[in-house]
Amino acid sequence: MSLIRINDGQLAFGHIPMLDHAEFVLEPRERVCLVGRNGAGKSSLLKVLAGIQELDDGTITSDSGVKIAYLPQDPPRTQQGNVYHYVAQGLADVGDLLERYQGLSQAVAQDANETNLARLHRVQEEMEQKGAWSSEQQISQTLSRLHLDGDTAMSDLSGGWQRRAALARALVRQPDVLLLDEPTNHLDIDAIEWLEELLKGFDGSIVFVSHDRGFIRRVATRIVDLDRGQLNSFPGNYDRYLQAKEELLRVEEEQAAEFDRKLAIEETWIRQGIKARRTRNEGRVRALKTMRQERAERIGRQGNANMKMEGGSLSGKLVFDIKGLGFAWGEKTIVAPMDRLVSRGDRIALIGPNGCGKSTLIKLLLGKLTPQQGEVKQGTKLEVAYFDQHRSDLDLDKSVQDNVADGRQTVTVNGKDRHVLGYLQDFLFAPARARSPVRSLSGGEKNRLLLAKLFLKPANLLVMDEPTNDLDVETLELLEAKLAEYPGTLLLVSHDREFIDNTVTSTWWFGGQGQWHEYVGGYSDAQRLGARFYSEQAATAEPKAAAPKAEREQKVDIAKPKKLSYKLQRELDALPAKMEALEEAIEAAQQQIAEPGFFDQDPNDTNKILAKLAEDEQELEWCFSRWEELETMKSSG
């Protein structure tokens, strides 16, 4: 039986339909990813499912007793109190009671006077009556599971940890349905991978919005595409959705072209001379009017942005010569003495947890901070363009066009003047939207605007700090393509693993204690070479293992791996048979799915098959990567 169902759902803001007679069904134990362009209405649909937003028309029904938890897009930045209090609020009245209990327990610990003891006793009795002790244990288990300290003030947490606290607040209700809006925003790669495993082990159903393609591939068992108010369901993994969506758009374009051809014939007929009008078929005239109305109501698909970069003049062959560079904030080492050369055309991603010092290292390279040790020599003819994740270059009170053109009507693109409204249309801003204040834009639109402003500046050194946040998949892929064509040097900070893989030639990984290790290739290449995401928590939990681990990672760059141990050799020998079995299981499942009537079965049965197929595909991908890694170690031993 379905958990939530929308029938003939309609929702619009102004003249723009978010949902246009849309249908949606959520079954038990599904992990549904909601995809679509920026501004298509994905967040609005999540709010409808959460009961926060009402439909303009149509119905939404849910199974009796179903519990729904909703995680909004932005972390709770202004939340007061500590983590325990914030998470406990997810349990409503019981949460308030638990907050009082915890506060009185702390008061008694500091001053066990009669008044405090009497108050604590009364709260304990009330908890006994309402059965709140199990809820208190539930909160403690949730905090432990998400590695959160309940006594920490919410205001002291970074954006990523605030996001984790918000997730704990949602999970503590033990919901049947979990609604997540951009759950990977503000999380570093380690936290994203942790979240993937958490969600794959979640016992209920999940509906989430994400533009992180790697995250979608690992988590989703079904894709629902929101396009021009319509919801289309694509069972299976993300790659299968991409193929089906491409075919759907091809058929749609053919049908639209045929419709327009017939309309052109009818328009020619109606405009013929007196003879044609005398013999005019009134039924045909009415049909033409209907076709005209249908054509007028047809909403064209939003196109792709047409980004063009100003490459600037060539810089010198040497961009940065780094010798003995060292820097620390107080007792925290950001950069241990390091030597490095950066040449023209290098594309480097900086990878590390939030707060490790990626932005500080970039400022040291650009000369915005003075090194405490060593030096950074910059090459000649450097022209720098900087993409700031905080969007500090945008004036929220000015219009979109004034942010780009600074009050002028034209901008200079590749040495030629263009009207600013025409240029902004390349970045999917219609004239009416271009005249709107920036504060009215969505997060994805603000990032597109920042790219539009950035790409007007000639640059041979492009520094991009989290450029992928909030961008839809189509814009992400276009940005990747443009960066591939960019002739200059790129410094990238991103937590999008697939974006890193598709754009850089080398990575600098933070290894703790200010160590930055260099690996050739993208994120996946570095992982195959032994790079691991540094975790402060793991380092403090296992202090004895921290130093050898750092030494092993450092040796990957300069020393050949040792000969395989007996255990690793046995693992390597077993992998081919395991991969063959997985391939056979995947092929059998795909044949089963392709059979007519497969989706006419009980949804519980089809979802189990689809989920198992997705798990087998992920397992096969991991096995192949592991086989390559062990073979490399064996051949180098």
XYZ file of C-alpha atoms in Angstrom:
637
model
C 0.000 0.000 0.000
C 1.308 3.447 -0.910
C 2.491 5.782 1.871
C 1.727 9.076 0.087
C -0.261 9.746 -3.077
C -0.877 12.944 -5.079
C -3.723 12.912 -7.593
C -4.191 15.653 -10.189
C -1.933 17.949 -8.157
C -1.834 21.616 -9.183
C 0.404 24.311 -7.753
C 1.488 27.613 -9.268
C 3.333 30.749 -8.223
C 2.058 33.627 -10.331
C 1.657 32.422 -13.906
C 4.311 29.697 -13.594
C 2.959 26.170 -12.898
C 5.060 24.135 -10.468
C 2.675 21.178 -10.662
C 0.277 20.822 -13.581
C -2.213 17.961 -13.000
C 0.686 15.941 -11.578
C 0.535 12.381 -10.223
C 2.894 10.940 -7.588
C 2.986 7.741 -5.520
C 5.496 6.802 -2.804
C 5.760 3.134 -1.866
C 7.336 1.625 1.296
C 11.156 1.338 1.428
C 11.739 3.436 -1.699
C 14.590 5.931 -2.076
C 13.273 8.426 -4.621
C 15.442 11.197 -6.028
C 13.540 14.223 -7.313
C 15.422 15.883 -10.190
C 14.719 18.914 -12.372
C 15.991 22.324 -13.407
C 16.577 25.167 -10.928
C 13.211 26.786 -10.218
C 11.191 23.801 -11.480
C 9.483 23.417 -8.081
C 11.322 20.504 -6.431
C 11.526 22.175 -3.008
C 7.861 23.188 -3.302
C 6.899 19.566 -3.989
C 8.825 18.399 -0.894
C 6.925 20.990 1.168
C 3.647 19.672 -0.255
C 4.614 16.125 0.763
C 5.616 17.409 4.222
C 2.269 19.189 4.675
C 3.926 22.625 4.837
C 2.581 23.801 1.453
C -0.982 23.226 0.262
C -1.925 22.310 -3.286
C -3.933 24.832 -5.280
C -6.053 21.950 -6.546
C -6.003 18.172 -6.552
C -5.585 15.849 -3.566
C -2.792 14.480 -1.419
C -3.455 11.466 0.801
C -1.213 9.489 3.131
C -1.499 6.170 4.883
C -3.011 6.496 8.366
C -0.397 6.922 11.061
C 2.494 7.526 8.647
C 5.185 9.726 10.261
C 6.925 12.231 8.000
C 10.145 14.146 8.773
C 11.407 17.029 6.629
C 14.961 18.388 6.322
C 14.982 21.861 4.705
C 17.670 23.046 2.304
C 19.482 25.501 4.608
C 21.072 24.488 7.930
C 19.676 26.016 11.160
C 22.166 28.927 11.297
C 20.305 31.066 13.868
C 19.224 28.260 16.182
C 19.766 28.943 19.882
C 20.600 26.416 22.626
C 22.679 23.249 22.443
C 22.502 20.288 20.104
C 20.510 18.133 22.537
C 17.779 20.770 22.873
C 17.577 21.253 19.123
C 17.296 17.524 18.393
C 14.786 16.981 21.215
C 12.451 19.532 19.604
C 11.840 16.943 16.905
C 9.719 15.058 19.477
C 7.330 17.989 20.148
C 5.834 17.869 23.701
C 8.040 15.004 24.834
C 11.038 16.957 23.566
C 10.160 19.955 25.772
C 9.890 17.625 28.765
C 13.265 16.049 28.007
C 14.857 19.487 27.722
C 13.573 20.374 31.179
C 14.872 17.067 32.540
C 18.342 17.575 31.087
C 18.533 21.174 32.326
C 17.463 20.188 35.862
C 19.895 17.242 35.872
C 22.730 19.645 35.120
C 21.468 22.050 37.785
C 21.381 19.265 40.403
C 24.890 18.189 39.401
C 26.096 21.730 40.145
C 23.895 22.405 43.199
C 21.906 19.544 44.751
C 19.647 21.789 46.898
C 16.115 20.791 47.899
C 14.441 23.041 45.317
C 16.382 21.590 42.392
C 15.887 18.030 43.638
C 12.120 18.546 44.060
C 11.803 19.975 40.537
C 13.817 17.107 39.100
C 11.642 14.589 40.950
C 8.441 16.128 39.533
C 9.826 16.070 35.991
C 10.901 12.433 36.423
C 7.362 11.504 37.508
C 5.909 13.306 34.492
C 8.349 11.487 32.219
C 7.273 8.193 33.771
C 3.616 8.975 33.086
C 4.230 9.960 29.441
C 6.685 7.146 28.731
C 9.412 9.641 27.883
C 12.331 7.545 29.111
C 12.406 5.587 25.860
C 12.446 8.897 23.953
C 15.423 10.090 26.001
C 17.282 6.913 25.051
C 16.208 7.441 21.442
C 17.788 10.922 21.396
C 21.006 9.627 22.938
C 21.251 6.818 20.391
C 20.583 9.211 17.490
C 23.244 11.668 18.703
C 25.719 8.817 19.066
C 24.876 7.422 15.629
C 25.517 10.806 14.014
C 28.630 11.494 16.159
C 27.106 14.605 17.757
C 27.873 16.049 21.198
C 24.587 17.092 22.798
C 26.240 19.727 24.995
C 27.731 21.685 22.073
C 26.063 25.016 21.317
C 24.375 25.088 17.907
C 26.001 28.457 17.184
C 29.463 26.846 17.581
C 28.855 24.279 14.821
C 30.016 24.674 11.231
C 27.451 24.540 8.415
C 28.175 20.843 7.861
C 27.676 19.913 11.527
C 24.527 22.052 11.733
C 23.262 20.040 8.773
C 24.048 16.842 10.680
C 22.150 18.132 13.730
C 19.139 18.913 11.535
C 19.256 15.357 10.202
C 19.369 14.018 13.776
C 16.282 16.068 14.590
C 14.484 14.490 11.641
C 15.640 10.935 12.389
C 14.853 11.036 16.119
C 11.144 10.824 15.286
C 11.823 7.434 13.656
C 9.815 8.536 10.609
C 8.271 6.303 7.981
C 9.072 8.924 5.322
C 12.175 11.110 5.266
C 12.114 14.204 3.008
C 15.557 15.699 2.307
C 16.170 18.934 0.373
C 19.782 19.059 -0.910
C 21.136 16.946 1.985
C 24.762 17.081 0.753
C 24.990 20.896 0.787
C 27.566 22.155 3.330
C 28.905 18.616 3.895
C 32.464 17.598 3.113
C 33.210 14.416 1.159
C 33.689 12.263 4.244
C 30.312 13.355 5.624
C 28.643 12.775 2.235
C 29.944 9.199 2.099
C 28.818 8.677 5.700
C 25.353 10.008 4.795
C 25.135 7.648 1.814
C 25.627 4.621 4.065
C 23.191 5.984 6.652
C 20.425 6.480 4.072
C 21.002 3.100 2.419
C 20.434 1.525 5.827
C 17.315 3.605 6.603
C 14.287 1.378 7.158
C 11.636 3.764 5.796
C 11.083 5.576 2.505
C 13.099 8.589 1.354
C 12.348 11.391 -1.098
C 15.333 13.645 -1.676
C 16.423 16.494 -3.925
C 20.062 16.489 -4.995
C 22.289 17.608 -7.849
C 25.242 15.487 -6.686
C 25.326 12.805 -9.383
C 27.592 10.470 -7.413
C 25.278 10.699 -4.386
C 22.209 10.035 -6.564
C 23.855 6.989 -8.168
C 24.689 5.464 -4.794
C 21.420 6.165 -2.971
C 18.411 6.352 -5.339
C 16.310 3.332 -6.315
C 13.950 5.461 -8.454
C 14.202 8.831 -10.201
C 11.224 11.207 -10.479
C 11.722 13.992 -13.002
C 9.869 17.305 -12.508
C 9.708 19.062 -15.856
C 7.284 21.894 -16.708
C 4.835 20.860 -14.003
C 4.794 17.169 -14.951
C 6.158 14.310 -12.828
C 7.657 11.377 -14.755
C 8.831 8.282 -12.902
C 11.922 6.317 -13.986
C 12.465 3.097 -11.973
C 16.060 1.980 -11.571
C 19.340 3.809 -11.298
C 20.420 7.270 -12.435
C 22.189 6.149 -15.610
C 19.063 4.329 -16.781
C 17.087 7.520 -16.117
C 19.476 9.578 -18.273
C 18.969 7.211 -21.213
C 15.177 7.145 -20.808
C 14.967 10.922 -20.397
C 16.976 11.492 -23.572
C 14.605 9.233 -25.499
C 11.566 10.956 -23.969
C 12.809 14.383 -25.085
C 13.574 13.071 -28.581
C 10.029 11.751 -28.974
C 8.613 14.986 -27.588
C 10.593 17.056 -30.098
C 9.368 14.863 -32.973
C 5.758 15.180 -31.824
C 6.087 18.959 -31.433
C 7.603 19.264 -34.913
C 4.755 17.207 -36.427
C 2.184 19.299 -34.564
C 3.783 22.540 -35.821
C 3.820 21.153 -39.409
C 0.082 20.428 -39.272
C -0.610 23.819 -37.716
C 1.324 25.548 -40.522
C -0.792 23.700 -43.148
C -4.019 24.757 -41.419
C -2.833 28.358 -41.102
C -2.063 28.414 -44.836
C -5.501 26.999 -45.636
C -7.393 29.527 -43.497
C -5.601 32.398 -45.225
C -6.501 31.306 -48.761
C -8.660 33.470 -51.020
C -12.409 33.960 -51.442
C -12.899 30.547 -53.087
C -11.433 28.749 -50.079
C -13.498 30.814 -47.632
C -16.741 29.958 -49.527
C -16.033 26.273 -49.113
C -14.689 26.630 -45.634
C -15.327 23.650 -43.329
C -16.536 25.081 -40.006
C -15.408 21.955 -38.143
C -11.923 22.458 -39.542
C -11.990 26.109 -38.439
C -12.893 25.086 -34.890
C -10.101 22.473 -34.936
C -7.621 25.179 -36.010
C -8.679 27.399 -33.117
C -8.103 24.473 -30.760
C -4.635 23.872 -32.268
C -3.753 27.553 -31.849
C -4.777 27.415 -28.191
C -2.787 24.206 -27.633
C 0.296 25.758 -29.248
C -0.046 28.867 -27.097
C -0.271 26.761 -23.928
C 2.665 24.526 -24.816
C 5.474 25.362 -22.417
C 8.851 25.171 -24.084
C 11.568 23.274 -22.266
C 14.129 25.534 -20.624
C 17.325 25.434 -22.665
C 20.886 25.046 -21.465
C 23.006 27.977 -20.429
C 25.404 29.208 -23.102
C 28.488 29.934 -21.005
C 31.547 31.419 -22.650
C 34.773 32.106 -20.773
C 37.221 34.919 -21.370
C 40.510 33.039 -21.425
C 42.750 36.116 -21.081
C 46.303 36.286 -22.324
C 48.717 33.424 -21.672
C 50.414 33.481 -18.288
C 54.036 32.527 -17.856
C 54.787 28.808 -18.019
C 55.401 28.780 -14.242
C 52.333 29.850 -12.231
C 53.455 29.158 -8.632
C 56.855 28.171 -7.260
C 56.230 27.059 -3.665
C 59.280 26.592 -1.423
C 59.064 25.628 2.257
C 55.592 27.199 2.598
C 54.237 27.003 6.144
C 51.324 28.607 7.965
C 49.299 28.101 11.160
C 46.374 29.685 12.958
C 47.472 29.619 16.597
C 48.292 26.005 17.426
C 46.498 24.647 14.368
C 48.859 23.924 11.482
C 47.238 24.733 8.145
C 50.245 24.136 5.907
C 53.313 22.214 7.070
C 56.443 23.207 5.127
C 55.771 22.119 1.557
C 57.450 22.459 -1.855
C 55.400 22.420 -5.029
C 55.432 23.678 -8.631
C 52.243 24.714 -10.454
C 52.579 25.098 -14.225
C 50.340 26.775 -16.782
C 47.374 24.553 -17.651
C 47.429 22.566 -14.379
C 43.994 21.793 -12.955
C 44.199 21.133 -9.234
C 41.480 20.207 -6.735
C 42.031 20.788 -3.006
C 40.380 18.014 -0.992
C 39.897 17.961 2.756
C 37.315 18.300 5.540
C 35.552 21.557 6.291
C 37.823 23.887 8.237
C 41.095 22.163 7.308
C 42.421 25.286 5.535
C 41.688 24.921 1.822
C 40.671 28.578 1.438
C 43.651 29.666 3.538
C 46.050 27.781 1.247
C 44.518 29.470 -1.795
C 44.942 32.903 -0.150
C 48.592 32.090 0.523
C 49.106 31.194 -3.142
C 47.386 34.374 -4.336
C 49.359 36.598 -1.966
C 46.338 37.598 0.126
C 48.044 36.117 3.205
C 51.730 36.344 4.119
C 53.458 32.967 4.725
C 54.901 32.413 8.173
C 57.531 30.127 6.645
C 58.979 29.831 3.166
C 57.688 31.693 0.136
C 55.375 31.561 -2.875
C 56.737 33.014 -6.101
C 53.997 33.902 -8.579
C 54.568 33.586 -12.304
C 54.281 36.435 -14.767
C 51.175 37.887 -16.437
C 48.721 36.297 -14.008
C 45.093 37.408 -14.398
C 42.954 35.932 -11.611
C 39.183 35.325 -11.544
C 37.801 34.144 -8.180
C 34.486 32.324 -7.626
C 33.540 32.835 -3.963
C 31.159 30.268 -2.452
C 29.740 32.961 -0.145
C 28.823 35.109 -3.194
C 30.206 38.248 -1.541
C 30.575 39.866 -5.004
C 26.780 39.953 -5.422
C 24.793 42.967 -4.216
C 21.480 41.475 -3.059
C 19.593 44.762 -3.362
C 20.635 45.473 -6.951
C 18.980 43.871 -9.956
C 20.514 40.926 -11.799
C 21.522 43.083 -14.777
C 23.040 45.833 -12.586
C 25.171 43.241 -10.791
C 26.627 42.190 -14.137
C 26.759 45.494 -16.042
C 26.996 47.935 -13.093
C 24.210 50.143 -14.434
C 25.291 50.019 -18.097
C 23.222 48.558 -20.936
C 26.101 46.643 -22.543
C 28.872 44.268 -21.503
C 32.065 43.352 -23.355
C 32.316 39.696 -24.389
C 35.419 38.537 -26.294
C 36.177 42.141 -27.229
C 32.676 42.871 -28.571
C 29.812 44.806 -26.966
C 26.613 42.894 -26.196
C 23.387 44.061 -24.602
C 23.354 42.901 -21.011
C 19.881 41.322 -21.338
C 21.036 39.258 -24.315
C 24.143 38.136 -22.402
C 22.058 37.167 -19.354
C 19.726 35.101 -21.532
C 22.784 32.918 -22.281
C 22.710 32.131 -18.537
C 18.938 31.430 -18.582
C 17.804 34.783 -17.167
C 14.746 36.035 -19.058
C 14.479 39.850 -19.341
C 11.852 40.039 -16.573
C 14.045 37.930 -14.276
C 17.120 40.008 -15.157
C 15.363 43.103 -13.798
C 14.521 41.387 -10.465
C 16.582 42.004 -7.304
C 19.225 39.369 -6.608
C 17.770 38.534 -3.195
C 14.691 37.084 -4.952
C 16.793 34.460 -6.768
C 17.157 30.823 -5.769
C 20.552 29.477 -4.719
C 21.136 27.938 -8.148
C 20.212 31.183 -9.907
C 22.621 33.142 -7.697
C 25.426 30.762 -8.632
C 24.560 31.120 -12.332
C 24.650 34.905 -11.923
C 28.034 34.736 -10.230
C 29.324 32.624 -13.135
C 27.928 35.167 -15.618
C 29.761 37.954 -13.793
C 32.955 35.938 -13.423
C 33.162 34.898 -17.073
C 33.172 38.528 -18.254
C 36.577 38.976 -16.650
C 39.590 37.892 -18.770
C 41.553 35.409 -16.654
C 44.286 32.833 -17.089
C 44.042 31.632 -13.461
C 40.561 30.533 -12.406
C 39.953 29.936 -8.690
C 36.611 28.258 -7.939
C 35.498 27.761 -4.333
C 32.462 25.415 -4.251
C 31.021 26.427 -7.647
C 28.645 23.436 -7.831
C 26.369 24.249 -4.875
C 22.708 24.439 -5.958
C 23.444 24.143 -9.704
C 21.161 21.772 -11.598
C 22.707 18.797 -13.381
C 22.466 20.293 -16.890
C 24.323 23.453 -15.811
C 26.877 21.353 -13.928
C 27.636 19.296 -17.012
C 27.924 22.417 -19.156
C 30.312 23.987 -16.639
C 32.427 20.820 -16.761
C 32.574 21.043 -20.548
C 33.603 24.718 -20.449
C 36.309 24.043 -17.873
C 37.623 21.230 -20.090
C 38.058 23.806 -22.881
C 39.582 26.448 -20.580
C 43.212 27.064 -21.603
C 44.363 28.559 -18.290
C 45.139 27.189 -14.828
C 42.405 26.012 -12.447
C 42.357 25.809 -8.644
C 39.166 24.062 -7.459
C 37.595 23.490 -4.059
C 34.617 21.145 -4.288
C 32.918 18.280 -2.446
C 31.322 16.965 -5.657
C 33.375 13.858 -6.424
C 32.126 13.431 -9.988
C 32.740 17.108 -10.795
C 36.325 16.750 -9.518
C 36.859 13.600 -11.591
C 35.645 15.373 -14.737
C 37.608 18.619 -14.389
C 41.050 18.231 -12.765
C 44.411 16.685 -13.602
C 45.700 16.375 -10.021
C 44.511 16.603 -6.410
C 46.053 17.933 -3.214
C 44.700 15.924 -0.265
C 44.786 17.168 3.319
C 46.407 14.477 5.449
C 46.286 16.131 8.880
C 48.874 18.257 10.695
C 49.104 20.605 7.710
C 50.280 17.883 5.304
C 49.072 18.182 1.681
C 49.731 15.105 -0.469
C 49.616 15.316 -4.258
C 48.048 12.643 -6.481
C 47.740 12.477 -10.250
C 44.170 12.442 -11.602
C 40.832 13.157 -9.965
C 39.144 11.983 -6.775
C 38.641 8.367 -7.880
C 42.205 8.115 -9.212
C 43.617 9.343 -5.901
C 41.511 6.871 -3.954
C 42.816 4.011 -6.095
C 46.332 5.200 -5.266
C 45.612 4.969 -1.545
C 44.378 8.478 -0.658
C 41.894 8.568 2.198
C 39.746 11.426 3.431
C 41.256 12.793 6.646
C 38.995 12.640 9.694
C 39.873 14.571 12.845
C 37.647 12.215 14.807
C 39.433 9.115 13.523
C 42.799 10.688 14.238
C 41.906 11.418 17.880
C 40.189 8.046 18.362
C 43.264 6.124 17.153
C 46.290 8.304 17.939
C 48.744 5.453 17.567
C 47.578 4.660 14.062
C 47.485 8.277 12.878
C 51.209 8.715 12.243
C 51.757 5.446 10.315
C 48.649 6.205 8.219
C 49.999 9.618 7.268
C 53.345 8.051 6.428
C 51.666 5.450 4.194
C 49.726 8.125 2.301
C 52.890 10.175 1.861
C 54.822 7.197 0.525
C 52.244 6.559 -2.175
C 53.677 9.510 -4.071
C 57.315 8.485 -3.900
C 57.573 4.749 -3.299
C 56.262 1.644 -5.015
C 53.725 -0.439 -3.102
C 55.011 -3.561 -1.443
C 54.316 -7.101 -2.579
C 50.826 -8.351 -1.814
C 50.347 -10.104 1.489
C 48.816 -13.592 1.589
C 45.471 -12.100 2.678
C 45.404 -9.531 -0.151
C 46.454 -12.158 -2.716
C 43.524 -14.355 -1.660
C 41.196 -11.360 -1.962
C 42.526 -10.666 -5.477
C 42.094 -14.303 -6.511
C 38.453 -14.319 -5.347
C 37.412 -11.099 -7.081
C 37.009 -12.378 -10.704
C 34.514 -15.066 -9.661
C 32.633 -12.568 -7.518
C 32.465 -10.061 -10.381
C 31.250 -12.748 -12.774
C 28.469 -13.755 -10.368
C 27.417 -10.125 -9.960
C 27.377 -9.592 -13.738
C 25.144 -12.673 -14.165
C 22.781 -11.444 -11.425
C 22.617 -7.969 -12.993
C 21.927 -9.407 -16.465
C 19.175 -11.655 -15.088
C 17.539 -8.735 -13.251
C 17.708 -6.524 -16.333
C 16.028 -9.230 -18.429
C 13.337 -9.583 -15.788
C 12.708 -5.815 -15.755
C 12.510 -5.735 -19.558
C 9.693 -8.304 -19.635
C 6.184 -6.970 -20.514
C 4.041 -6.500 -17.465
C 6.955 -6.261 -15.018
C 5.660 -2.993 -13.580
C 2.113 -4.343 -13.369
C 3.168 -6.541 -10.445
C 2.863 -5.660 -6.766
C 5.032 -2.498 -6.289
C 6.677 -4.094 -3.230
C 7.993 -6.927 -5.422
C 9.215 -4.656 -8.226
C 10.900 -2.262 -5.766
C 12.798 -5.132 -4.129
C 14.110 -6.257 -7.523
C 15.079 -2.697 -8.509
C 16.779 -2.050 -5.175
C 18.735 -5.324 -5.411
C 19.797 -4.437 -8.968
C 21.086 -1.032 -7.838
C 23.016 -2.645 -4.958
C 24.558 -5.270 -7.271
C 25.629 -2.576 -9.759
C 27.292 -0.562 -6.994
C 28.974 -3.692 -5.618
C 30.290 -4.597 -9.087
C 31.701 -1.102 -9.531
C 33.496 -1.368 -6.171
C 34.843 -4.849 -6.966
C 36.267 -3.685 -10.278
C 37.980 -0.689 -8.614
C 39.372 -2.976 -5.901
C 40.613 -5.483 -8.518
C 42.432 -2.675 -10.398
C 43.986 -1.462 -7.150
C 45.259 -4.907 -6.127
C 46.528 -5.688 -9.643
C 48.487 -2.400 -9.622
C 50.003 -3.284 -6.255
C 50.888 -6.778 -7.506
C 52.550 -5.578 -10.712
C 54.543 -2.951 -8.808
C 55.629 -5.276 -6.032
